[in-house]
PDB file of C-alpha atoms in Angstrom:
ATOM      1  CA  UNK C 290      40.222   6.650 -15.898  1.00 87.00           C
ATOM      2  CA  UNK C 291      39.604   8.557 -12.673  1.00 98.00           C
ATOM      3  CA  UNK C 292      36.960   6.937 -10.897  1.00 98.00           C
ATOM      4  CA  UNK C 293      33.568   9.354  -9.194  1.00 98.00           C
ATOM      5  CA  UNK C 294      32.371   8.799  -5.773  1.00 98.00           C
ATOM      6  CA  UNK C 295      28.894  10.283  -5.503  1.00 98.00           C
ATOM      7  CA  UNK C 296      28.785  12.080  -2.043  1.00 98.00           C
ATOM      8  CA  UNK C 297      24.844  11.573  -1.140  1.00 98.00           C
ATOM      9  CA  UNK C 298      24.823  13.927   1.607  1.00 97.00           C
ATOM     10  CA  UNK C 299      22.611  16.097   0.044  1.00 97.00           C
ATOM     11  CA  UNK C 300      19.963  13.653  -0.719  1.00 98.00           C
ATOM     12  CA  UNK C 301      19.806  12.622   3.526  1.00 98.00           C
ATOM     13  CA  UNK C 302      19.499  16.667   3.892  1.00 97.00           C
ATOM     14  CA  UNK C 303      16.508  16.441   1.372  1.00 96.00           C
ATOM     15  CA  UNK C 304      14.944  13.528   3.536  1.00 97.00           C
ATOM     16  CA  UNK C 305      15.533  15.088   6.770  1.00 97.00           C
ATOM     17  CA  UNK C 306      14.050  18.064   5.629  1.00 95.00           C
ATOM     18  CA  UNK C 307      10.281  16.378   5.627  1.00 92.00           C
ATOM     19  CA  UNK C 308      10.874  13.560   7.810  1.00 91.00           C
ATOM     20  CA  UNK C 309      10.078   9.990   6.817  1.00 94.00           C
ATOM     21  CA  UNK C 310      12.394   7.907   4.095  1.00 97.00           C
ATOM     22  CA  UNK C 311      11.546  10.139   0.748  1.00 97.00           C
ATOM     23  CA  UNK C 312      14.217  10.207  -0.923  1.00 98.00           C
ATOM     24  CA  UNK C 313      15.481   6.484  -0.162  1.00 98.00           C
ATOM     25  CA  UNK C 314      18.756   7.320   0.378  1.00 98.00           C
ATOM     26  CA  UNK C 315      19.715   3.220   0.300  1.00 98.00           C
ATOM     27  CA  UNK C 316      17.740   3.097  -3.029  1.00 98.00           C
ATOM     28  CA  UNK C 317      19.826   6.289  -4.412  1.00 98.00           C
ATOM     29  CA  UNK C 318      23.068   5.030  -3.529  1.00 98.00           C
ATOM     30  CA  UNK C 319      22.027   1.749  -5.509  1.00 98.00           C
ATOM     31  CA  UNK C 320      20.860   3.642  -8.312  1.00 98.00           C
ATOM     32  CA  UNK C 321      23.791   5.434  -8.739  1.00 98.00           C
ATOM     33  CA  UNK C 322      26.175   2.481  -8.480  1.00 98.00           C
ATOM     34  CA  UNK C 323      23.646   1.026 -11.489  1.00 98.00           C
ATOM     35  CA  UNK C 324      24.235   4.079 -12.976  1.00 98.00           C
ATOM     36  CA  UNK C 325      27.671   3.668 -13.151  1.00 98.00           C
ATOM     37  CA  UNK C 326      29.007   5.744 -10.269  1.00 98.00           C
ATOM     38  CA  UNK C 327      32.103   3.890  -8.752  1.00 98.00           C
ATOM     39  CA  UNK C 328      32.201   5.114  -5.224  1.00 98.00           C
ATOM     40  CA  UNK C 329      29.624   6.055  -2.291  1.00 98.00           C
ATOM     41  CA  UNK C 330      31.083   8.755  -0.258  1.00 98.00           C
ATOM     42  CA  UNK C 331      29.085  10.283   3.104  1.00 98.00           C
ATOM     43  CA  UNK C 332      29.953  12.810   5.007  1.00 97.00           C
ATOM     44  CA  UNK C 333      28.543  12.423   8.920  1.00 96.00           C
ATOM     45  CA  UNK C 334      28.697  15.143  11.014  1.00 92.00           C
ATOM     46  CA  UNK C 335      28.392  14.954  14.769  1.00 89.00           C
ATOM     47  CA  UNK C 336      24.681  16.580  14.524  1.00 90.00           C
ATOM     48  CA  UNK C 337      23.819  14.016  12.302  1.00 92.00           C
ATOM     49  CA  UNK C 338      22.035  16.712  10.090  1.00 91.00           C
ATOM     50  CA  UNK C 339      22.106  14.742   6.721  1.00 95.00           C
ATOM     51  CA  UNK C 340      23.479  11.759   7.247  1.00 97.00           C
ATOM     52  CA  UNK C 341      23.043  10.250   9.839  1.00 97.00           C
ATOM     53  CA  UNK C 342      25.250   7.276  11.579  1.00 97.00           C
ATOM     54  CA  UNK C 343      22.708   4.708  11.086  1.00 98.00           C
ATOM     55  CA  UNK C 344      22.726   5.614   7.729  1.00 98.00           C
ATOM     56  CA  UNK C 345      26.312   4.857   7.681  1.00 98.00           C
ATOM     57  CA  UNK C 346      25.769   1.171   9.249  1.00 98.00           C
ATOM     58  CA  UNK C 347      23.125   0.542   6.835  1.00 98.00           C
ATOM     59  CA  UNK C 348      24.752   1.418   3.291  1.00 98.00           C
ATOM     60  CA  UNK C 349      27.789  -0.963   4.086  1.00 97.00           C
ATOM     61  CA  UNK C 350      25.373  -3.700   2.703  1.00 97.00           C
ATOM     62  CA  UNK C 351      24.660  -1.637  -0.431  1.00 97.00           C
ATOM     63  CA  UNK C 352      27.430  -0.689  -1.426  1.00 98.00           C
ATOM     64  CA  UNK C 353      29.171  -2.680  -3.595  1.00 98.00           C
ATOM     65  CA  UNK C 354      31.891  -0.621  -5.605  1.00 98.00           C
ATOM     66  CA  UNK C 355      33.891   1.796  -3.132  1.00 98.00           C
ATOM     67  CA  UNK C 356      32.392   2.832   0.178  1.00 98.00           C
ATOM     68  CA  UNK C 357      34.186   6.272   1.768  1.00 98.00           C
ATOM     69  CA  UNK C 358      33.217   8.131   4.839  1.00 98.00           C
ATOM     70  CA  UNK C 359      34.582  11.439   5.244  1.00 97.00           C
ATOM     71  CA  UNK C 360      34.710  13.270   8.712  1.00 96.00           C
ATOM     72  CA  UNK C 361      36.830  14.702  11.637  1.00 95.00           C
ATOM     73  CA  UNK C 362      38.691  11.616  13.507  1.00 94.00           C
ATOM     74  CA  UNK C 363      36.874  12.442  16.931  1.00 90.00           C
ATOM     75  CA  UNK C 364      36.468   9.413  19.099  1.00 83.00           C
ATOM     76  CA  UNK C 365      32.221   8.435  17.655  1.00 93.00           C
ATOM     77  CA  UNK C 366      33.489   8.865  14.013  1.00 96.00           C
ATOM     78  CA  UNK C 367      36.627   6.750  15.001  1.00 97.00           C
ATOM     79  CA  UNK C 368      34.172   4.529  16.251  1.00 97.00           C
ATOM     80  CA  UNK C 369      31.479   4.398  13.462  1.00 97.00           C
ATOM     81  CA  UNK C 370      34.628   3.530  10.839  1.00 98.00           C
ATOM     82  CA  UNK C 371      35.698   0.484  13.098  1.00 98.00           C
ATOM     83  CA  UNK C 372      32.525  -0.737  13.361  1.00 98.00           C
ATOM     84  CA  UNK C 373      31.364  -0.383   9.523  1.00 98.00           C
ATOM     85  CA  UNK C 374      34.980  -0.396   7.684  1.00 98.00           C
ATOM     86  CA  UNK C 375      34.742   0.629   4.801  1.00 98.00           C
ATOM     87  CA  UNK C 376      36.842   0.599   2.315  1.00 98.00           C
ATOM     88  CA  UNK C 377      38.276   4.386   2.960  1.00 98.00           C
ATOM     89  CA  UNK C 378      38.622   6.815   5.256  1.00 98.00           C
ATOM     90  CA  UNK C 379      38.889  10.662   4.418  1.00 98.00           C
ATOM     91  CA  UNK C 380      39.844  12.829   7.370  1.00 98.00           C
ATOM     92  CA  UNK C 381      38.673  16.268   7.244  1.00 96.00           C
ATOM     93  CA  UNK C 382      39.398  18.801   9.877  1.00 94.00           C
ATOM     94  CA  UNK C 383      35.864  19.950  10.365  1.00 78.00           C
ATOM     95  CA  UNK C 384      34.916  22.256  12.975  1.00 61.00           C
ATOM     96  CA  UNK C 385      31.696  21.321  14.909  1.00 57.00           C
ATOM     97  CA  UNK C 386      28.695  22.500  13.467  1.00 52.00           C
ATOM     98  CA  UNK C 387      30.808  23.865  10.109  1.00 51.00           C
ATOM     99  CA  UNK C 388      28.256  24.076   7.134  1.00 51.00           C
ATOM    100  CA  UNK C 389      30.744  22.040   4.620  1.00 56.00           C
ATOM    101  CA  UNK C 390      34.399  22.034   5.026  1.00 59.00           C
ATOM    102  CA  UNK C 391      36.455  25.062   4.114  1.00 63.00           C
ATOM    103  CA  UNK C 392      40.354  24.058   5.337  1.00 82.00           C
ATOM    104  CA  UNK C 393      42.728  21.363   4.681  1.00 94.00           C
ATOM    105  CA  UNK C 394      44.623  19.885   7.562  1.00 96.00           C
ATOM    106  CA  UNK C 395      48.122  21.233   9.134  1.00 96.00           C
ATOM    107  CA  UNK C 396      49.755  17.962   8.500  1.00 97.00           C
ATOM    108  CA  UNK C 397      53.119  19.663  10.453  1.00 96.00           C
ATOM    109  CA  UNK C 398      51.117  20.758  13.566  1.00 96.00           C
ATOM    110  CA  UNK C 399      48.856  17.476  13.571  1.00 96.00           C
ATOM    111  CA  UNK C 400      51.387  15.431  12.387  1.00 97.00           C
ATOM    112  CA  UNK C 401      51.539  12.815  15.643  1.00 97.00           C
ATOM    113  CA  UNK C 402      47.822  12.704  16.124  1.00 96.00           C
ATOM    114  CA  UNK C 403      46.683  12.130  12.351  1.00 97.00           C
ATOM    115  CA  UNK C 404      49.499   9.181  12.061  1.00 98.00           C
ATOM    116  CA  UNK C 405      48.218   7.745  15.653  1.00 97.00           C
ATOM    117  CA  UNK C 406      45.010   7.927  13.915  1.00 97.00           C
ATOM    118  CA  UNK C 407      45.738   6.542  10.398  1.00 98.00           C
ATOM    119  CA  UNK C 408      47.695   3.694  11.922  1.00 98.00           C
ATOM    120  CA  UNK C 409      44.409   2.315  13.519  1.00 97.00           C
ATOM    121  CA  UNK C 410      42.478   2.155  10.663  1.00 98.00           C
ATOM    122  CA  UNK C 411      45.354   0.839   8.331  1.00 98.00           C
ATOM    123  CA  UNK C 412      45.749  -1.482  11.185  1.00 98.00           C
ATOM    124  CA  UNK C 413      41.665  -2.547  10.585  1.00 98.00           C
ATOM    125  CA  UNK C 414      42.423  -2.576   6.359  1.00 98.00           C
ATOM    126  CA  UNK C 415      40.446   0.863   5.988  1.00 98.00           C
ATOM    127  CA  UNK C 416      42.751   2.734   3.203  1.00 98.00           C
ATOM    128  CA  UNK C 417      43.363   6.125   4.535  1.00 98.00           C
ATOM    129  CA  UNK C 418      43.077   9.665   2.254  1.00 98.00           C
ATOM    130  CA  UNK C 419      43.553  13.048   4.116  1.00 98.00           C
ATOM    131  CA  UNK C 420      42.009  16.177   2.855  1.00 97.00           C
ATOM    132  CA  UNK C 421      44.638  18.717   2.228  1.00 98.00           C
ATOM    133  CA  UNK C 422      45.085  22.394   0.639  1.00 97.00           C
ATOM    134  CA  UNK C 423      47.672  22.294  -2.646  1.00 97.00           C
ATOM    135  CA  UNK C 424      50.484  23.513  -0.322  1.00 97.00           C
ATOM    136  CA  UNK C 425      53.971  22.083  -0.876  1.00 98.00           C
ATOM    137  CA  UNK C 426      55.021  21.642   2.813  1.00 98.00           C
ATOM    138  CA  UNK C 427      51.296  20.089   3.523  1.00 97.00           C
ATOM    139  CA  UNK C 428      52.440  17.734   0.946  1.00 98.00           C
ATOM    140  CA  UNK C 429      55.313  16.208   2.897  1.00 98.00           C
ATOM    141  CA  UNK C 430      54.073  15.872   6.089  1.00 98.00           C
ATOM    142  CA  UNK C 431      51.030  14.190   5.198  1.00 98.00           C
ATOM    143  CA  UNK C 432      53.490  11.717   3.760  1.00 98.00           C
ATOM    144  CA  UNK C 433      54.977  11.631   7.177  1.00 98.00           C
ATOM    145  CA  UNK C 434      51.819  10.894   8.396  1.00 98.00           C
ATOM    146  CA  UNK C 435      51.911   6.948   6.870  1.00 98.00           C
ATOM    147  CA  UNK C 436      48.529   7.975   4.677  1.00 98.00           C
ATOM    148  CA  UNK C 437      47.721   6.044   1.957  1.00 98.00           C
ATOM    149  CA  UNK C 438      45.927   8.971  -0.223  1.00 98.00           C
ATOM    150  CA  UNK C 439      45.852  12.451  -0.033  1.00 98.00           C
ATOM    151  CA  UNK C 440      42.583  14.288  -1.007  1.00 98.00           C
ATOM    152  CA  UNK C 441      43.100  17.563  -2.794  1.00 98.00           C
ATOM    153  CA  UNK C 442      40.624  20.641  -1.809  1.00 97.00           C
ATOM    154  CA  UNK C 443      39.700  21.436  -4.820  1.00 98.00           C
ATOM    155  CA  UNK C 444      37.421  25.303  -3.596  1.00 96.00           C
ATOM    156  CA  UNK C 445      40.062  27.673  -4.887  1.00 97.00           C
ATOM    157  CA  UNK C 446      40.312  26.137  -8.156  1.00 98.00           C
ATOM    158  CA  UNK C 447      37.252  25.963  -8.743  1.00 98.00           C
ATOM    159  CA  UNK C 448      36.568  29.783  -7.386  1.00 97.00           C
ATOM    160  CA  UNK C 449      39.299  30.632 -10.163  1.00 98.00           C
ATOM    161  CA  UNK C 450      38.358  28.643 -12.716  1.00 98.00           C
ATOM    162  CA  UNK C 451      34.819  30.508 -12.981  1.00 97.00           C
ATOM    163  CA  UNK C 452      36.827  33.831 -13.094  1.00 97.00           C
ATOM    164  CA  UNK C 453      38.465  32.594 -15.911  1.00 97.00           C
ATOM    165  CA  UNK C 454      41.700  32.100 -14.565  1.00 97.00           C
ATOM    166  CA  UNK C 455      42.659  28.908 -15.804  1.00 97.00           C
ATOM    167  CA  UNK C 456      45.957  29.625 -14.086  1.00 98.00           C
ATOM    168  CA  UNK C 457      43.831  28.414 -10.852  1.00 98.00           C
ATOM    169  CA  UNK C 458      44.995  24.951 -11.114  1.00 98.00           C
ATOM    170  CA  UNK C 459      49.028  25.377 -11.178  1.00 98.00           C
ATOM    171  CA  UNK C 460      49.576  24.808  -7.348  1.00 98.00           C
ATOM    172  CA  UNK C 461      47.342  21.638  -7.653  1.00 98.00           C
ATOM    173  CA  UNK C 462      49.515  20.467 -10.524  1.00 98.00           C
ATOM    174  CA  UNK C 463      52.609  21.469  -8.655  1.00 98.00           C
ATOM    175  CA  UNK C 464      51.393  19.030  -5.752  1.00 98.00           C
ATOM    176  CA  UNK C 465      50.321  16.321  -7.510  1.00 98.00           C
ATOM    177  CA  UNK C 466      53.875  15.912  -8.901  1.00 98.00           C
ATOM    178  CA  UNK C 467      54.720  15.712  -5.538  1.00 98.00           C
ATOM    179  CA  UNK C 468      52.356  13.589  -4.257  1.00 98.00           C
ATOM    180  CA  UNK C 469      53.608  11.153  -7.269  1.00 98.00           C
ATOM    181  CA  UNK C 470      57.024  11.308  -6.452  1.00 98.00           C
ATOM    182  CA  UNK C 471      56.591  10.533  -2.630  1.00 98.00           C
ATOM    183  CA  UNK C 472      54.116   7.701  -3.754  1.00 98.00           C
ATOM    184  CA  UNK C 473      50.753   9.076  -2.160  1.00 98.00           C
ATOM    185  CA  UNK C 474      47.658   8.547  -4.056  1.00 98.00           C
ATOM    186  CA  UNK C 475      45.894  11.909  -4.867  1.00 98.00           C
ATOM    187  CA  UNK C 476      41.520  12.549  -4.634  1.00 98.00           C
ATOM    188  CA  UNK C 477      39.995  15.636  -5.060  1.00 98.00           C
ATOM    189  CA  UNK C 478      36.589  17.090  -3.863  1.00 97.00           C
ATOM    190  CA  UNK C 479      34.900  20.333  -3.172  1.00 96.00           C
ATOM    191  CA  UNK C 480      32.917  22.102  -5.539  1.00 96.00           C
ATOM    192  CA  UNK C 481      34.207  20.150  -8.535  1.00 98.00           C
ATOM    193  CA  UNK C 482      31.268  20.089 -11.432  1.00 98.00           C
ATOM    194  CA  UNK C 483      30.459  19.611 -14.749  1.00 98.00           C
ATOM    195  CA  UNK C 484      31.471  22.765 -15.902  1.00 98.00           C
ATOM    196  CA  UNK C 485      35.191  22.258 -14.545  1.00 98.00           C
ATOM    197  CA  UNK C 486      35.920  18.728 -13.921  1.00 98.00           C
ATOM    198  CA  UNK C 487      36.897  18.279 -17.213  1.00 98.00           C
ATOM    199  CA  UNK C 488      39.975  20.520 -17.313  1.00 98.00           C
ATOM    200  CA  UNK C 489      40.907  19.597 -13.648  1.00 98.00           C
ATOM    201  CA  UNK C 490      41.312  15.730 -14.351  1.00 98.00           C
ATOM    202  CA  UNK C 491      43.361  16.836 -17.565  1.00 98.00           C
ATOM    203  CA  UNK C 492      45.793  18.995 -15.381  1.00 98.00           C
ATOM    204  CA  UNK C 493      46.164  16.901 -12.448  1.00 98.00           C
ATOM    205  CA  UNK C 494      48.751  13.744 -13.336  1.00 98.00           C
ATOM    206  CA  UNK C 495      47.874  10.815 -11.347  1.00 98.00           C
ATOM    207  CA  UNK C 496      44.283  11.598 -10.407  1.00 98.00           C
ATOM    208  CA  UNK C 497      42.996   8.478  -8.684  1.00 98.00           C
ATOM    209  CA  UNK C 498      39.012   9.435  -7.871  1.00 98.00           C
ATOM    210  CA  UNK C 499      37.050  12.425  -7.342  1.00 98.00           C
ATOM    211  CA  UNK C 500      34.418  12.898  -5.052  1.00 98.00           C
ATOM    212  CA  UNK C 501      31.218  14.728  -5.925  1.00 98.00           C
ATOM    213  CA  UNK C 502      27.939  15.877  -4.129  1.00 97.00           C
ATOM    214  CA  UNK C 503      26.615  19.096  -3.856  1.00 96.00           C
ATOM    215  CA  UNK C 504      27.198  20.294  -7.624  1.00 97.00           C
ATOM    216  CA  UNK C 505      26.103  16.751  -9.350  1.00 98.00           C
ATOM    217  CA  UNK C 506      22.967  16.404  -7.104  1.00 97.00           C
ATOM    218  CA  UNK C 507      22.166  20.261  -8.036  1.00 97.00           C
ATOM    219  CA  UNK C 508      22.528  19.073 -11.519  1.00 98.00           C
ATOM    220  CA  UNK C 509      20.705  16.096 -11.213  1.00 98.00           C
ATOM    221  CA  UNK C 510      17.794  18.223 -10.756  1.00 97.00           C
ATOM    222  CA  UNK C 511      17.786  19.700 -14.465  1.00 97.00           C
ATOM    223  CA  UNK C 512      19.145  16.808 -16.277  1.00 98.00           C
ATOM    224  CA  UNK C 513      18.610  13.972 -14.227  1.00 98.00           C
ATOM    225  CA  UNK C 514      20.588  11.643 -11.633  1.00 98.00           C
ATOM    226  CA  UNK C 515      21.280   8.385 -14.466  1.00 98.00           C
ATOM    227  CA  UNK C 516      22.673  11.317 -17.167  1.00 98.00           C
ATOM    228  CA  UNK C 517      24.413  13.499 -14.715  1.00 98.00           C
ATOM    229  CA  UNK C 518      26.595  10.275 -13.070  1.00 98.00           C
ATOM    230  CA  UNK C 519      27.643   9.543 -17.293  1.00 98.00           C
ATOM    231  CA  UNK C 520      28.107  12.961 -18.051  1.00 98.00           C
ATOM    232  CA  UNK C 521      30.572  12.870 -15.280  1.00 98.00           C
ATOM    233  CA  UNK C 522      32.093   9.533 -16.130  1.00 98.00           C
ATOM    234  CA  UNK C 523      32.498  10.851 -19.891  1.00 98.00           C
ATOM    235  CA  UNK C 524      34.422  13.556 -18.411  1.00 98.00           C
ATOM    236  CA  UNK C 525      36.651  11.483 -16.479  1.00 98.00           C
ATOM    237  CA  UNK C 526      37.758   9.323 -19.357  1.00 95.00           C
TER     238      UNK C 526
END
Protein backbone atom coordinates (compact mmCIF):
# COMPACT_ATOMS: atom_id res chain seq x y z
CA UNK A 1 0.00 0.00 0.00
CA UNK A 2 1.25 3.50 -0.76
CA UNK A 3 1.23 5.39 2.27
CA UNK A 4 -0.55 9.52 2.35
CA UNK A 5 1.19 12.31 3.97
CA UNK A 6 -1.35 15.04 4.66
CA UNK A 7 0.43 18.39 3.75
CA UNK A 8 -1.39 20.86 6.43
CA UNK A 9 -0.21 23.93 4.90
CA UNK A 10 -3.40 25.01 4.06
CA UNK A 11 -4.93 24.72 7.39
CA UNK A 12 -1.79 27.32 8.97
CA UNK A 13 -2.95 29.64 5.84
CA UNK A 14 -6.59 29.33 7.26
CA UNK A 15 -5.25 30.31 10.84
CA UNK A 16 -3.09 33.02 9.72
CA UNK A 17 -5.75 34.40 7.88
CA UNK A 18 -7.72 35.60 11.30
CA UNK A 19 -4.98 35.50 13.65
CA UNK A 20 -5.11 33.53 16.89
CA UNK A 21 -4.84 29.40 16.96
CA UNK A 22 -8.39 28.54 15.06
CA UNK A 23 -7.81 25.98 13.31
CA UNK A 24 -5.33 24.10 15.83
CA UNK A 25 -3.06 23.15 13.46
CA UNK A 26 -1.25 20.65 16.33
CA UNK A 27 -4.81 19.28 16.99
CA UNK A 28 -5.35 18.71 13.01
CA UNK A 29 -2.23 17.03 12.45
CA UNK A 30 -3.30 14.63 15.43
CA UNK A 31 -6.57 14.16 14.06
CA UNK A 32 -5.48 13.16 10.94
CA UNK A 33 -2.85 10.69 12.14
CA UNK A 34 -6.15 9.21 14.25
CA UNK A 35 -7.71 9.29 11.18
CA UNK A 36 -5.45 7.16 9.64
CA UNK A 37 -3.21 9.47 7.64
CA UNK A 38 0.43 8.03 7.74
CA UNK A 39 2.57 11.05 7.20
CA UNK A 40 2.62 14.93 8.25
CA UNK A 41 4.17 16.87 5.54
CA UNK A 42 4.72 21.02 5.85
CA UNK A 43 5.85 23.10 3.58
CA UNK A 44 7.74 26.42 5.25
CA UNK A 45 8.47 29.10 3.23
CA UNK A 46 10.92 31.83 4.11
CA UNK A 47 7.83 34.38 4.73
CA UNK A 48 6.50 32.06 6.98
CA UNK A 49 2.99 32.71 5.37
CA UNK A 50 1.30 29.36 6.46
CA UNK A 51 3.46 27.60 8.27
CA UNK A 52 5.42 28.95 10.15
CA UNK A 53 8.97 27.61 11.69
CA UNK A 54 7.73 27.40 15.11
CA UNK A 55 5.15 25.44 13.85
CA UNK A 56 7.70 23.16 12.53
CA UNK A 57 9.53 22.82 16.12
CA UNK A 58 6.32 22.21 17.70
CA UNK A 59 4.67 19.26 15.56
CA UNK A 60 7.93 17.10 16.02
CA UNK A 61 6.21 16.10 19.38
CA UNK A 62 2.96 15.24 17.58
CA UNK A 63 3.81 13.52 15.16
CA UNK A 64 4.05 10.13 15.54
CA UNK A 65 3.83 8.24 12.07
CA UNK A 66 6.12 10.08 9.36
CA UNK A 67 7.12 13.69 9.81
CA UNK A 68 8.36 15.49 6.23
CA UNK A 69 9.28 19.05 5.67
CA UNK A 70 9.47 20.18 2.26
CA UNK A 71 11.40 23.42 1.19
CA UNK A 72 14.38 25.05 -0.69
CA UNK A 73 17.82 23.93 1.14
CA UNK A 74 18.75 27.70 1.96
CA UNK A 75 20.89 28.02 5.01
CA UNK A 76 17.40 28.78 7.89
CA UNK A 77 15.58 25.74 6.30
CA UNK A 78 18.97 23.78 6.52
CA UNK A 79 18.88 24.91 9.87
CA UNK A 80 15.23 24.30 11.01
CA UNK A 81 15.74 20.38 9.63
CA UNK A 82 18.92 19.97 11.92
CA UNK A 83 17.39 21.26 14.68
CA UNK A 84 13.87 19.33 14.44
CA UNK A 85 14.98 16.11 12.22
CA UNK A 86 12.52 14.68 11.07
CA UNK A 87 12.19 11.80 9.59
CA UNK A 88 12.44 13.29 5.77
CA UNK A 89 13.52 15.87 3.92
CA UNK A 90 11.96 16.95 0.46
CA UNK A 91 13.98 19.56 -1.41
CA UNK A 92 12.08 21.71 -3.65
CA UNK A 93 13.62 24.38 -5.74
CA UNK A 94 11.29 27.13 -4.72
CA UNK A 95 11.77 30.56 -5.72
CA UNK A 96 11.28 33.19 -2.92
CA UNK A 97 7.95 34.31 -2.50
CA UNK A 98 6.61 31.46 -5.28
CA UNK A 99 2.81 30.80 -4.53
CA UNK A 100 3.32 26.76 -4.56
CA UNK A 101 6.01 25.11 -6.46
CA UNK A 102 5.82 24.81 -10.22
CA UNK A 103 9.53 23.14 -11.30
CA UNK A 104 11.44 20.16 -10.44
CA UNK A 105 15.12 20.50 -9.80
CA UNK A 106 18.10 20.40 -12.57
CA UNK A 107 19.72 17.55 -10.83
CA UNK A 108 22.77 17.95 -13.76
CA UNK A 109 23.28 21.72 -13.12
CA UNK A 110 22.78 21.37 -9.18
CA UNK A 111 24.24 18.24 -9.02
CA UNK A 112 27.38 19.23 -6.44
CA UNK A 113 25.31 21.48 -4.28
CA UNK A 114 22.12 19.14 -3.76
CA UNK A 115 24.66 16.06 -2.87
CA UNK A 116 26.73 18.60 -0.45
CA UNK A 117 23.37 19.15 0.86
CA UNK A 118 21.83 15.62 1.09
CA UNK A 119 25.03 14.33 2.63
CA UNK A 120 24.39 16.54 5.78
CA UNK A 121 21.19 15.46 6.52
CA UNK A 122 21.87 11.68 5.71
CA UNK A 123 24.80 12.39 7.85
CA UNK A 124 22.02 13.62 10.85
CA UNK A 125 19.61 10.22 9.82
CA UNK A 126 17.02 12.62 7.98
CA UNK A 127 16.04 10.32 4.77
CA UNK A 128 16.34 12.54 1.83
CA UNK A 129 13.52 12.74 -1.30
CA UNK A 130 14.10 15.40 -4.08
CA UNK A 131 11.27 16.80 -6.03
CA UNK A 132 11.80 16.17 -9.65
CA UNK A 133 9.89 16.54 -13.18
CA UNK A 134 9.35 12.81 -14.98
CA UNK A 135 12.43 13.54 -17.15
CA UNK A 136 14.77 10.64 -17.93
CA UNK A 137 18.15 12.48 -17.57
CA UNK A 138 16.66 14.22 -14.17
CA UNK A 139 16.33 10.68 -13.23
CA UNK A 140 20.03 9.83 -13.21
CA UNK A 141 21.52 12.58 -11.79
CA UNK A 142 19.41 12.76 -8.89
CA UNK A 143 20.78 9.28 -8.38
CA UNK A 144 24.14 10.87 -8.59
CA UNK A 145 23.13 13.05 -6.10
CA UNK A 146 23.33 10.06 -3.10
CA UNK A 147 19.28 10.78 -2.47
CA UNK A 148 17.45 8.38 -0.84
CA UNK A 149 13.88 9.16 -2.63
CA UNK A 150 12.92 10.98 -5.45
CA UNK A 151 9.54 12.88 -5.36
CA UNK A 152 7.66 12.89 -8.62
CA UNK A 153 5.79 16.34 -9.69
CA UNK A 154 2.86 15.07 -10.31
CA UNK A 155 1.05 18.96 -12.10
CA UNK A 156 1.18 17.78 -15.68
CA UNK A 157 -0.45 14.61 -15.04
CA UNK A 158 -2.82 15.73 -13.33
CA UNK A 159 -3.48 18.85 -15.93
CA UNK A 160 -3.86 15.84 -18.52
CA UNK A 161 -5.64 13.60 -16.75
CA UNK A 162 -8.71 16.16 -16.43
CA UNK A 163 -8.47 16.58 -20.28
CA UNK A 164 -8.97 13.15 -20.57
CA UNK A 165 -5.77 12.16 -21.69
CA UNK A 166 -5.03 9.27 -19.75
CA UNK A 167 -1.89 9.08 -21.86
CA UNK A 168 -0.69 11.92 -19.23
CA UNK A 169 0.94 9.49 -17.02
CA UNK A 170 3.41 7.52 -19.55
CA UNK A 171 6.59 9.67 -18.80
CA UNK A 172 5.87 9.13 -15.02
CA UNK A 173 5.66 5.41 -15.65
CA UNK A 174 8.69 5.57 -17.86
CA UNK A 175 10.63 7.11 -14.75
CA UNK A 176 9.52 5.16 -12.19
CA UNK A 177 11.02 2.11 -13.97
CA UNK A 178 13.96 3.94 -13.76
CA UNK A 179 13.93 5.10 -10.53
CA UNK A 180 13.40 1.16 -9.64
CA UNK A 181 16.17 0.01 -11.48
CA UNK A 182 18.76 2.57 -10.03
CA UNK A 183 17.21 1.75 -6.52
CA UNK A 184 15.69 5.30 -5.61
CA UNK A 185 12.50 5.34 -3.79
CA UNK A 186 9.77 7.28 -5.75
CA UNK A 187 6.86 10.06 -3.89
CA UNK A 188 4.64 12.02 -5.69
CA UNK A 189 2.79 15.34 -4.88
CA UNK A 190 1.18 18.25 -6.56
CA UNK A 191 -2.29 18.46 -7.31
CA UNK A 192 -2.93 14.74 -6.84
CA UNK A 193 -6.84 14.21 -5.65
CA UNK A 194 -9.52 12.07 -5.32
CA UNK A 195 -10.60 12.21 -8.65
CA UNK A 196 -7.07 10.97 -10.03
CA UNK A 197 -5.09 9.36 -7.40
CA UNK A 198 -6.59 6.31 -8.05
CA UNK A 199 -5.31 5.67 -11.58
CA UNK A 200 -1.89 7.33 -10.76
CA UNK A 201 -0.95 4.80 -7.88
CA UNK A 202 -2.15 1.97 -10.39
CA UNK A 203 0.30 3.25 -13.16
CA UNK A 204 3.20 4.13 -11.18
CA UNK A 205 5.24 0.66 -10.09
CA UNK A 206 6.92 1.14 -6.89
CA UNK A 207 4.97 4.07 -5.46
CA UNK A 208 6.26 4.50 -1.92
CA UNK A 209 3.91 7.62 -0.45
CA UNK A 210 2.09 10.44 -1.79
CA UNK A 211 1.80 13.67 -0.42
CA UNK A 212 -1.45 15.61 -0.34
CA UNK A 213 -2.71 19.15 0.74
CA UNK A 214 -4.36 21.56 -1.17
CA UNK A 215 -6.94 19.15 -3.05
CA UNK A 216 -7.79 16.84 0.22
CA UNK A 217 -8.19 19.92 2.53
CA UNK A 218 -10.53 21.50 -0.38
CA UNK A 219 -12.34 18.29 -0.11
CA UNK A 220 -12.43 18.06 3.38
CA UNK A 221 -14.66 20.92 3.26
CA UNK A 222 -17.68 19.00 1.48
CA UNK A 223 -17.17 15.64 2.87
CA UNK A 224 -15.25 16.04 5.82
CA UNK A 225 -11.45 15.73 7.08
CA UNK A 226 -11.98 11.82 8.98
CA UNK A 227 -13.81 10.56 5.39
CA UNK A 228 -11.63 12.41 3.01
CA UNK A 229 -8.09 10.90 4.76
CA UNK A 230 -10.10 7.02 4.16
CA UNK A 231 -11.35 7.85 0.97
CA UNK A 232 -7.78 8.46 0.13
CA UNK A 233 -6.37 5.48 1.95
CA UNK A 234 -9.10 3.23 0.07
CA UNK A 235 -7.63 4.54 -2.98
CA UNK A 236 -4.20 3.75 -2.17
CA UNK A 237 -4.81 0.12 -1.41
Amino acid sequence: MTKLSVNINKIATLRNARGGNVPDLLKVAKDIQNFGGQGITIHPRPDERHIRYQDARDLKAIVTTEYNIEGNPQHNFIDLVLECKPDQVTLVPDAIGAVTSSAGWDTIKNQAYLTEVIQEFQRNGIRTSIFVDPVLEIIEGAKKTGTDRIELYTEAFAHQYDLGNKNGIDPYVKAAELANELSLGINAGHDLSLDNIQFFKQNIPGLLEVSIGHALISEALYLGLDNVVNMYLNKLK
